[in-house]
PDB file of C-alpha atoms in Angstrom:
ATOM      1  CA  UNK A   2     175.378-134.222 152.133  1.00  0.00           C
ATOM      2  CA  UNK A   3     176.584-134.917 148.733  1.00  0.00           C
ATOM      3  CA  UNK A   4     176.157-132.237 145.710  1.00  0.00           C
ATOM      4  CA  UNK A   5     173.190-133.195 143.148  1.00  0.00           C
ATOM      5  CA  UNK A   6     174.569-133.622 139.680  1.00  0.00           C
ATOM      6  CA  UNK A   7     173.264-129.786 139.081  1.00  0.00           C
ATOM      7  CA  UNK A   8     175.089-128.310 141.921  1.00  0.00           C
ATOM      8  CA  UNK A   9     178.354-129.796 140.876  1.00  0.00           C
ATOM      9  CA  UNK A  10     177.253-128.348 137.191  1.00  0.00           C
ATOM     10  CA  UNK A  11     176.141-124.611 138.612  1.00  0.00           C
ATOM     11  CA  UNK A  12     179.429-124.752 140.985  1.00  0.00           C
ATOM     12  CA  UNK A  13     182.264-125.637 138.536  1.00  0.00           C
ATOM     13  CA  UNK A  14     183.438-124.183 135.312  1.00  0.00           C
ATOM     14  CA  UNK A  15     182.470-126.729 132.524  1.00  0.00           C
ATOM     15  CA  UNK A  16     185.955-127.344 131.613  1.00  0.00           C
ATOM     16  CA  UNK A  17     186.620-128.830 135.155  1.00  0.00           C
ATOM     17  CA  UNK A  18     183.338-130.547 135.913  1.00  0.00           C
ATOM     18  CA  UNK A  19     184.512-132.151 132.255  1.00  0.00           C
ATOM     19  CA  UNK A  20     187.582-133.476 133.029  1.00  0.00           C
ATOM     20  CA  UNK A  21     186.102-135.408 136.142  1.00  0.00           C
ATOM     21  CA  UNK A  22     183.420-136.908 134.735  1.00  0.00           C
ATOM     22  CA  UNK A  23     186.045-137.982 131.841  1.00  0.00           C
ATOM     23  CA  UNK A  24     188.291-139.486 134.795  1.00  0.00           C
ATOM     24  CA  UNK A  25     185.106-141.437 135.654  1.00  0.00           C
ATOM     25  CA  UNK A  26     183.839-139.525 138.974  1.00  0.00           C
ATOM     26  CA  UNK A  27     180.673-139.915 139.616  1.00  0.00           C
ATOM     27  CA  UNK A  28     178.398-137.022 141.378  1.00  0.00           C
ATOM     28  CA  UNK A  29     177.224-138.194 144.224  1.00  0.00           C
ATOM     29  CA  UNK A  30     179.746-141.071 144.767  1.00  0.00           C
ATOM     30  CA  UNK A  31     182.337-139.557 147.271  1.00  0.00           C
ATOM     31  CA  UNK A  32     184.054-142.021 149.733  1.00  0.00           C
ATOM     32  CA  UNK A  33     186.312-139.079 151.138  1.00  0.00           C
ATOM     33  CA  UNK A  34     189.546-140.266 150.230  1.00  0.00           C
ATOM     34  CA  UNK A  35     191.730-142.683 148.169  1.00  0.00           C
ATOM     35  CA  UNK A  36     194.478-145.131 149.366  1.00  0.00           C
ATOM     36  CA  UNK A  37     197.390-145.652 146.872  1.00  0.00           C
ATOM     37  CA  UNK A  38     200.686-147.650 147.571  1.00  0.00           C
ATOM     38  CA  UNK A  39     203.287-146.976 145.600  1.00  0.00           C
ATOM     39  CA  UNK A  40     207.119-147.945 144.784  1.00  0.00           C
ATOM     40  CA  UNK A  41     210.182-145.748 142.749  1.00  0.00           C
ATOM     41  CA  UNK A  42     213.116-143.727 143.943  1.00  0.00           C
ATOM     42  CA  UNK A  43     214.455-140.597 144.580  1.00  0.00           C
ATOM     43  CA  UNK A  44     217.466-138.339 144.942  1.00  0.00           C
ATOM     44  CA  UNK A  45     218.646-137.039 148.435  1.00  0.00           C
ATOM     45  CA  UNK A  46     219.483-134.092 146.619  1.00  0.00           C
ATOM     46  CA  UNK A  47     219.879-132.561 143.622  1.00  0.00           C
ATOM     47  CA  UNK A  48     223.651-132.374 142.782  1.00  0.00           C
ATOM     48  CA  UNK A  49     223.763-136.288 143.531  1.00  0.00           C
ATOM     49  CA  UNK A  50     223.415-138.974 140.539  1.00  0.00           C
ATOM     50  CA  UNK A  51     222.383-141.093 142.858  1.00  0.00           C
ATOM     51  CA  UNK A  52     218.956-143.092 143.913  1.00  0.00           C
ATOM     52  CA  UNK A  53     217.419-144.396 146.746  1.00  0.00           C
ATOM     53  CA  UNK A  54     214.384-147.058 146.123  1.00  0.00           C
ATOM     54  CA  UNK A  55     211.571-146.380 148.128  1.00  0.00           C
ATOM     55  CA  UNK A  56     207.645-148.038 148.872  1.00  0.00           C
ATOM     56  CA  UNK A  57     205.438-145.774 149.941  1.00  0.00           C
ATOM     57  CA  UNK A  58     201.755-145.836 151.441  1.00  0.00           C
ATOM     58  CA  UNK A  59     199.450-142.829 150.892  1.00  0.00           C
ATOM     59  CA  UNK A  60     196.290-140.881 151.585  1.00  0.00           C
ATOM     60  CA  UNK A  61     194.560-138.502 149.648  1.00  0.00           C
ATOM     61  CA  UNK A  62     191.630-136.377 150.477  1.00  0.00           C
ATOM     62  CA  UNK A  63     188.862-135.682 148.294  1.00  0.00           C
ATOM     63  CA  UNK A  64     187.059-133.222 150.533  1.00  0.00           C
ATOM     64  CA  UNK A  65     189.512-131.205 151.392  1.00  0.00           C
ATOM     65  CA  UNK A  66     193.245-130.313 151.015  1.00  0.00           C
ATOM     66  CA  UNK A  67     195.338-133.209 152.711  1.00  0.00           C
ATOM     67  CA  UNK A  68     197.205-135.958 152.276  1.00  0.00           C
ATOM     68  CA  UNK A  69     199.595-138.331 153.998  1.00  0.00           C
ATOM     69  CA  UNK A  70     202.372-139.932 152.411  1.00  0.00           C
ATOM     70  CA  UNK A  71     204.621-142.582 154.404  1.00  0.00           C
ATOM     71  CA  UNK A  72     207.720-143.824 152.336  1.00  0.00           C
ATOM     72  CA  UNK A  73     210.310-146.518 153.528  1.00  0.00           C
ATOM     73  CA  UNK A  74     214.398-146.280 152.731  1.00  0.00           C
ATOM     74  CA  UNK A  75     216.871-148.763 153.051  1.00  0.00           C
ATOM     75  CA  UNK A  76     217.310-151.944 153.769  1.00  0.00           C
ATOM     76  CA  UNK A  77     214.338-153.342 155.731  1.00  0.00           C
ATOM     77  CA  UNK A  78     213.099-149.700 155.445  1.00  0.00           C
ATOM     78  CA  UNK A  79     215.199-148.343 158.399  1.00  0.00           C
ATOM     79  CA  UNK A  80     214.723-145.182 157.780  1.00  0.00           C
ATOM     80  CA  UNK A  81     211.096-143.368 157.418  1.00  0.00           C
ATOM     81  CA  UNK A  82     210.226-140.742 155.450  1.00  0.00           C
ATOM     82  CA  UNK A  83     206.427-138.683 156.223  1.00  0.00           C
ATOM     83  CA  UNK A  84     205.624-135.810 154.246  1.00  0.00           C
ATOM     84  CA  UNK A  85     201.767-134.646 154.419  1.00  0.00           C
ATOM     85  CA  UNK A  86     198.959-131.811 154.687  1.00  0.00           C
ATOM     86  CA  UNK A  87     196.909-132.340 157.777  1.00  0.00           C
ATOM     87  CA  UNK A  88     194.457-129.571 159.526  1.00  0.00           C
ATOM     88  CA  UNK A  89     195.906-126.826 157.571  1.00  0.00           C
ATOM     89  CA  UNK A  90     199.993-127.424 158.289  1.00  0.00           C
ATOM     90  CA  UNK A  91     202.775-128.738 156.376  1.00  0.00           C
ATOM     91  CA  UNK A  92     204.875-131.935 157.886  1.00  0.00           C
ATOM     92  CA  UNK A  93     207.888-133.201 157.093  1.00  0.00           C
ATOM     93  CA  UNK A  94     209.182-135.886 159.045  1.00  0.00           C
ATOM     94  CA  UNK A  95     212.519-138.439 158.304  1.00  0.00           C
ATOM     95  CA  UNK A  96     213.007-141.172 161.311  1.00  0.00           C
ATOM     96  CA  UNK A  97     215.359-144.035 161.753  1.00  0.00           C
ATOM     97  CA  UNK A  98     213.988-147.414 162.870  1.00  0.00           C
ATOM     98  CA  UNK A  99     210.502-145.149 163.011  1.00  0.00           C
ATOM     99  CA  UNK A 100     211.129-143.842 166.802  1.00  0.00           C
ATOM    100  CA  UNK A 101     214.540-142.039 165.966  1.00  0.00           C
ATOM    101  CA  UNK A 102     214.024-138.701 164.593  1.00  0.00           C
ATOM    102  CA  UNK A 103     216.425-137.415 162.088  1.00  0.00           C
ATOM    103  CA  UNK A 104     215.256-133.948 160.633  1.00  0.00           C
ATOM    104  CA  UNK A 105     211.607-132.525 160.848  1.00  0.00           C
ATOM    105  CA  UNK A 106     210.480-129.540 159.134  1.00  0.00           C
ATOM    106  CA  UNK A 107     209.231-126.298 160.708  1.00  0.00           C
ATOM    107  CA  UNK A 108     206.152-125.362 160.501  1.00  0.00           C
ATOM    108  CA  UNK A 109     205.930-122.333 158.257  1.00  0.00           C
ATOM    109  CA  UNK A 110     204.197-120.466 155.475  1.00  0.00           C
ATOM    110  CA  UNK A 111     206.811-121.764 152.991  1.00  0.00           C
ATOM    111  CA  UNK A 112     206.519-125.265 153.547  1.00  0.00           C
ATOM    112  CA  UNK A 113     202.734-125.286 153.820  1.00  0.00           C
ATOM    113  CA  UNK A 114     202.560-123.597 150.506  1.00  0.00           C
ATOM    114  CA  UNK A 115     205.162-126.604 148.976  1.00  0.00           C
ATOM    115  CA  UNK A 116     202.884-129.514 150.598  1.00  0.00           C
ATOM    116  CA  UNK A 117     199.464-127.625 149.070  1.00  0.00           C
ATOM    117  CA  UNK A 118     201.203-127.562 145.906  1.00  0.00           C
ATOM    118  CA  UNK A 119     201.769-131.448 145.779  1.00  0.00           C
ATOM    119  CA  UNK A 120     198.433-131.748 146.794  1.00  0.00           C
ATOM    120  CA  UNK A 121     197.107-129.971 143.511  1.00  0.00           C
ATOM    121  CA  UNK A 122     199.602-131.705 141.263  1.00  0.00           C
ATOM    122  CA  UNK A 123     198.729-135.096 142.245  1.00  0.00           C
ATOM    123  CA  UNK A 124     194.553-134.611 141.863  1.00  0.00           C
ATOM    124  CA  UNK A 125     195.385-137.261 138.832  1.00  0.00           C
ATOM    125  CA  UNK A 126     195.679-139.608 141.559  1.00  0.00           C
ATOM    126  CA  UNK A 127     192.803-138.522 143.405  1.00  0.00           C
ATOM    127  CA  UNK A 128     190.060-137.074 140.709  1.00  0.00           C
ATOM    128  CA  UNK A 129     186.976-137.482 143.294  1.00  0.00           C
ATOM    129  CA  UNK A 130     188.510-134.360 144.870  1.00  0.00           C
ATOM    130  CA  UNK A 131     187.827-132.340 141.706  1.00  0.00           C
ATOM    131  CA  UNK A 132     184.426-132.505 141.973  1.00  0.00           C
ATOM    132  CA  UNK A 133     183.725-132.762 145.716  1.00  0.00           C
ATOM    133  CA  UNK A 134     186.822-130.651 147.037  1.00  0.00           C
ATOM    134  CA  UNK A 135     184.826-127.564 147.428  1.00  0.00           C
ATOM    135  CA  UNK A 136     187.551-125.336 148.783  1.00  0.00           C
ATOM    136  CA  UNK A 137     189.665-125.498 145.136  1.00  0.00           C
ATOM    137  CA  UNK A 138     189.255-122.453 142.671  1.00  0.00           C
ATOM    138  CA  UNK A 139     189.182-123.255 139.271  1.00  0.00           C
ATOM    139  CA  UNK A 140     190.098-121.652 135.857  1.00  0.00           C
ATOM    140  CA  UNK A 141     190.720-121.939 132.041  1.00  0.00           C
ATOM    141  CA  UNK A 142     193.564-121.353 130.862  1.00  0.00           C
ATOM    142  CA  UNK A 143     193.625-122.264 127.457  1.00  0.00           C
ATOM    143  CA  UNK A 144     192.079-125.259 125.421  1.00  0.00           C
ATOM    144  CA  UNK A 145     194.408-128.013 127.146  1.00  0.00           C
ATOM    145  CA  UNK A 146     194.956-126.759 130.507  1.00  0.00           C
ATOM    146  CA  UNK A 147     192.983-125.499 133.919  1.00  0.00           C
ATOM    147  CA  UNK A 148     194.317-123.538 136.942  1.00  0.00           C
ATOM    148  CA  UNK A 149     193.813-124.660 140.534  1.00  0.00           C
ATOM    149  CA  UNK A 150     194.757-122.980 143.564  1.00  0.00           C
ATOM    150  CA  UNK A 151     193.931-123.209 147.405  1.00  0.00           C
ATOM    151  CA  UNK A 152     194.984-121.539 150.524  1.00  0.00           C
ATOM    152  CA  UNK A 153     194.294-117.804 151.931  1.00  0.00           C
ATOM    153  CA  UNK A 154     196.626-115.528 152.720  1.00  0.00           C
ATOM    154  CA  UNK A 155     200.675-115.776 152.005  1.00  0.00           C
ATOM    155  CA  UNK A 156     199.902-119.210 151.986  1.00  0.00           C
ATOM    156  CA  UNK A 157     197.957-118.839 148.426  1.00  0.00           C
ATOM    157  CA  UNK A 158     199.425-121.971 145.704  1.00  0.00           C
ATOM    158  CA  UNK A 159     198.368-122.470 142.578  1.00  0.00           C
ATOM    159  CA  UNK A 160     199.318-125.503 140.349  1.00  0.00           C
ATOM    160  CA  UNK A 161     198.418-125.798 135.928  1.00  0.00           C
ATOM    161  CA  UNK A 162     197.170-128.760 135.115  1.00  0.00           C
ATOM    162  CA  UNK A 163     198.063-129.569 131.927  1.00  0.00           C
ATOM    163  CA  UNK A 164     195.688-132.114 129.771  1.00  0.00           C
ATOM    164  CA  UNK A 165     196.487-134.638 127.360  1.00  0.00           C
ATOM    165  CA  UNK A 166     195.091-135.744 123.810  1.00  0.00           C
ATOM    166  CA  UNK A 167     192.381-137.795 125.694  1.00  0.00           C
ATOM    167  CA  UNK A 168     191.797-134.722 127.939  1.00  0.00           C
ATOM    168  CA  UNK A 169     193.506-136.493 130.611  1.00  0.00           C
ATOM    169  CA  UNK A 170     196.158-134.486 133.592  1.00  0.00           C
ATOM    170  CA  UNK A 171     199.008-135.619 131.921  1.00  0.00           C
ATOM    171  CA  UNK A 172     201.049-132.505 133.610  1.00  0.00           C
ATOM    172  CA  UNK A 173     201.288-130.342 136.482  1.00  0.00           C
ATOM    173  CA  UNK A 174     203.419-127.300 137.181  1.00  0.00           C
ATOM    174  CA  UNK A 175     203.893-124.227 139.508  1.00  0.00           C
ATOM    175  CA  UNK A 176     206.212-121.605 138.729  1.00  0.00           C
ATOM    176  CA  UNK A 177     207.232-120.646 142.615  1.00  0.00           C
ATOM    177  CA  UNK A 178     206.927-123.837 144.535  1.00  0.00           C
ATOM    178  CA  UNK A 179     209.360-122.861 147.523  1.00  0.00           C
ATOM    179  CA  UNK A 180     212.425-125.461 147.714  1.00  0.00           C
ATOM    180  CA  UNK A 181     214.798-125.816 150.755  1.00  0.00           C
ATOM    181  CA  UNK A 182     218.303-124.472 150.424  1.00  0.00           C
ATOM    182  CA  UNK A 183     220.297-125.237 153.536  1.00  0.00           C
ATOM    183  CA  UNK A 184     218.030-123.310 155.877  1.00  0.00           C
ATOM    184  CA  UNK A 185     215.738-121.446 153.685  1.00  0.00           C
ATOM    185  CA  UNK A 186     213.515-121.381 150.667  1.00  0.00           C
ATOM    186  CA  UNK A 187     214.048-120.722 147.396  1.00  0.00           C
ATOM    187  CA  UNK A 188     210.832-119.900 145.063  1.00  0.00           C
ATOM    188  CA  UNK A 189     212.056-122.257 142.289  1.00  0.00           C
ATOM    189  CA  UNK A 190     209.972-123.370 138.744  1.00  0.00           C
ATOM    190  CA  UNK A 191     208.603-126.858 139.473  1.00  0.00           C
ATOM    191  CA  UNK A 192     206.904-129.855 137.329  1.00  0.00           C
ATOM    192  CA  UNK A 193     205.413-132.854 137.285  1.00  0.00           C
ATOM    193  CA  UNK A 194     204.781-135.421 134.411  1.00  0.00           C
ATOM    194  CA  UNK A 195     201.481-138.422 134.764  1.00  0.00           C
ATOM    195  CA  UNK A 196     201.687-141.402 132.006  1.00  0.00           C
ATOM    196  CA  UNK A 197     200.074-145.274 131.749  1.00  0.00           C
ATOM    197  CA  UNK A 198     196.676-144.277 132.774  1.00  0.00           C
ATOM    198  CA  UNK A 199     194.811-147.746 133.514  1.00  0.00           C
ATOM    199  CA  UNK A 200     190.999-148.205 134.151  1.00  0.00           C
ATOM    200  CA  UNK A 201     190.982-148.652 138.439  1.00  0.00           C
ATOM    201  CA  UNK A 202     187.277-149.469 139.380  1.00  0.00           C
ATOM    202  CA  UNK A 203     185.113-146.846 137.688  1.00  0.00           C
ATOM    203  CA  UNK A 204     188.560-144.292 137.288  1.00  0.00           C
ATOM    204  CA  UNK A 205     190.921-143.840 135.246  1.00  0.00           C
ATOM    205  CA  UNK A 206     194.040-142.850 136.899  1.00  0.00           C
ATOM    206  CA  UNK A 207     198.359-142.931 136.099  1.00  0.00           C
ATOM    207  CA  UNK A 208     200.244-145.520 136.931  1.00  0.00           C
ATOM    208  CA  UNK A 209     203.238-143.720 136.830  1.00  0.00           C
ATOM    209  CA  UNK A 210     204.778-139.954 137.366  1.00  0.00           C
ATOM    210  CA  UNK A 211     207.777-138.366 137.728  1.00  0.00           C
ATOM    211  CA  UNK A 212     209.193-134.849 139.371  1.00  0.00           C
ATOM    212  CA  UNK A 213     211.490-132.243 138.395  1.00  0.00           C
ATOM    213  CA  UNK A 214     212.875-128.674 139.654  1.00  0.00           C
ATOM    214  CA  UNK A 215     214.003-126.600 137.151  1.00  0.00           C
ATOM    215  CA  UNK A 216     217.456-125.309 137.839  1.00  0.00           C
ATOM    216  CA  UNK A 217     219.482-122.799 135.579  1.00  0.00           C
ATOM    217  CA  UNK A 218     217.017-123.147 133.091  1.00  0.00           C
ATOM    218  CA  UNK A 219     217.011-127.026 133.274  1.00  0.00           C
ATOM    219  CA  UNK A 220     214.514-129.836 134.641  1.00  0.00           C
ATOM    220  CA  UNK A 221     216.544-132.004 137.385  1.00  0.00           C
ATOM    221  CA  UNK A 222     214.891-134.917 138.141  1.00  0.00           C
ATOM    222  CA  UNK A 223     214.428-136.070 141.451  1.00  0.00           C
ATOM    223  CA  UNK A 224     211.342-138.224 142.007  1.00  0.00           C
ATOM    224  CA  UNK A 225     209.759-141.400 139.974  1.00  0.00           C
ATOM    225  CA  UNK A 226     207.351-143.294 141.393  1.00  0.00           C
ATOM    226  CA  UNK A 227     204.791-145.895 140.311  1.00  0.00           C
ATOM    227  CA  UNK A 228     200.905-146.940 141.777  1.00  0.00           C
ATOM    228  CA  UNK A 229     200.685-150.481 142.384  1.00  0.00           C
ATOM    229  CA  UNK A 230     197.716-150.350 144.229  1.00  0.00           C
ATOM    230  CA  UNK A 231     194.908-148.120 144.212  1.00  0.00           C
ATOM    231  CA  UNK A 232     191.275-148.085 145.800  1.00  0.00           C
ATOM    232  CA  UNK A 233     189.332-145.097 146.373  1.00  0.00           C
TER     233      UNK A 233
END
């Protein structure tokens, strides 16, 4: 059963039950999830210049902490790229011609904490889970900027949201998001940047965003993507 306007009041800090009602959720108006498509590029990896154009099809939760994101390389997107959060466990999947696999991700505490770390950072795109995600913990932290974490355990991740001048996520960023290096992780600074908000039904979400690692003290770019369709 959905919360009563009150119970999402008494549950949230004010500062985060704010911000959602700014992004136009509505309390009691949960469909479960949003469905965004998406196109941009991204680097194979980070000591390349060089691009690869991608469209991309994804889910978000807004009840709990999951998402599925299926992007398309190439010409005639031959290869496939699926990177989500589903019943608790990371996935990371890259296929040729969709049946041939070419590298999947174990299973492990590192990567699970990565993939609930993307899941914070992009609650811009899916704002209903702010209010109706009930397993998020909340806090200020300062005048333009919240703290959200999930997970229990080693697997704890916890992602700043930073707001704009219209009180708006127009940032995101974890300090020890783990990154693969050949065959480990590496607990590296990581960021991500919202802009172009646009009315979408009754929300206001970005149209684009963009993600960096920061390396020797420097942000290296490696993802930009854009929404060209949204419904949730």
């Amino acid at each position: 059963m959905d919360e009563t306007d009150d119970q999402c009041r008494a549950r949230l800090p004010a500062a985060v039950y704010d911000l959602a009602i700014r992004l136009g959720v509505k309390p009691g108006g949960n469909r479960g999830s949003v469905r965004l498509a998406q196109t941009g590029r991204m680097k194979r990896s980070l000591d390349t210049g060089s691009w690869m154009a991608f469209t991309a099809t994804q889910t978000i939760s807004t009840q709990a902490c999951a998402f599925d994101w299926l992007a398309k390389f190439g010409p005639f997107g031959i290869i496939s790229a699926r990177d989500a959060l589903e019943h608790g466990e990371g996935r990371m999947d890259i296929m040729a011609l969709g049946v041939v696999p070419i590298a999947r991700a174990k299973h492990t505490t590192a990567l699970l904490r990565g993939e609930l770390m993307r899941y914070l950072a992009e609650l811009a795109w899916a704002p209903a889970a702010i209010l109706f995600n009930k397993s998020l913990r909340w806090r200020d932290d300062g005048p333009d900027a919240l703290a959200v974490s999930a997970g229990a355990g080693e697997a704890v991740s916890e992602v700043l949201l930073s707001l704009d001048s219209e009180g708006r996520i127009s940032g995101a960023f974890a300090q020890d998001r783990p990154r693969s290096v050949t065959t480990t992780f590496l607990l590296t600074p990581w960021r991500g940047q919202f802009s172009g908000y646009r009315r979408r039904g009754d929300m206001w979400i970005p149209s684009a965003g963009e993600v960096s690692w920061e390396i020797d003290g420097r942000d290296v770019l490696y993802w930009q993507g854009r929404i060209e369709q949204w419904e949730g």
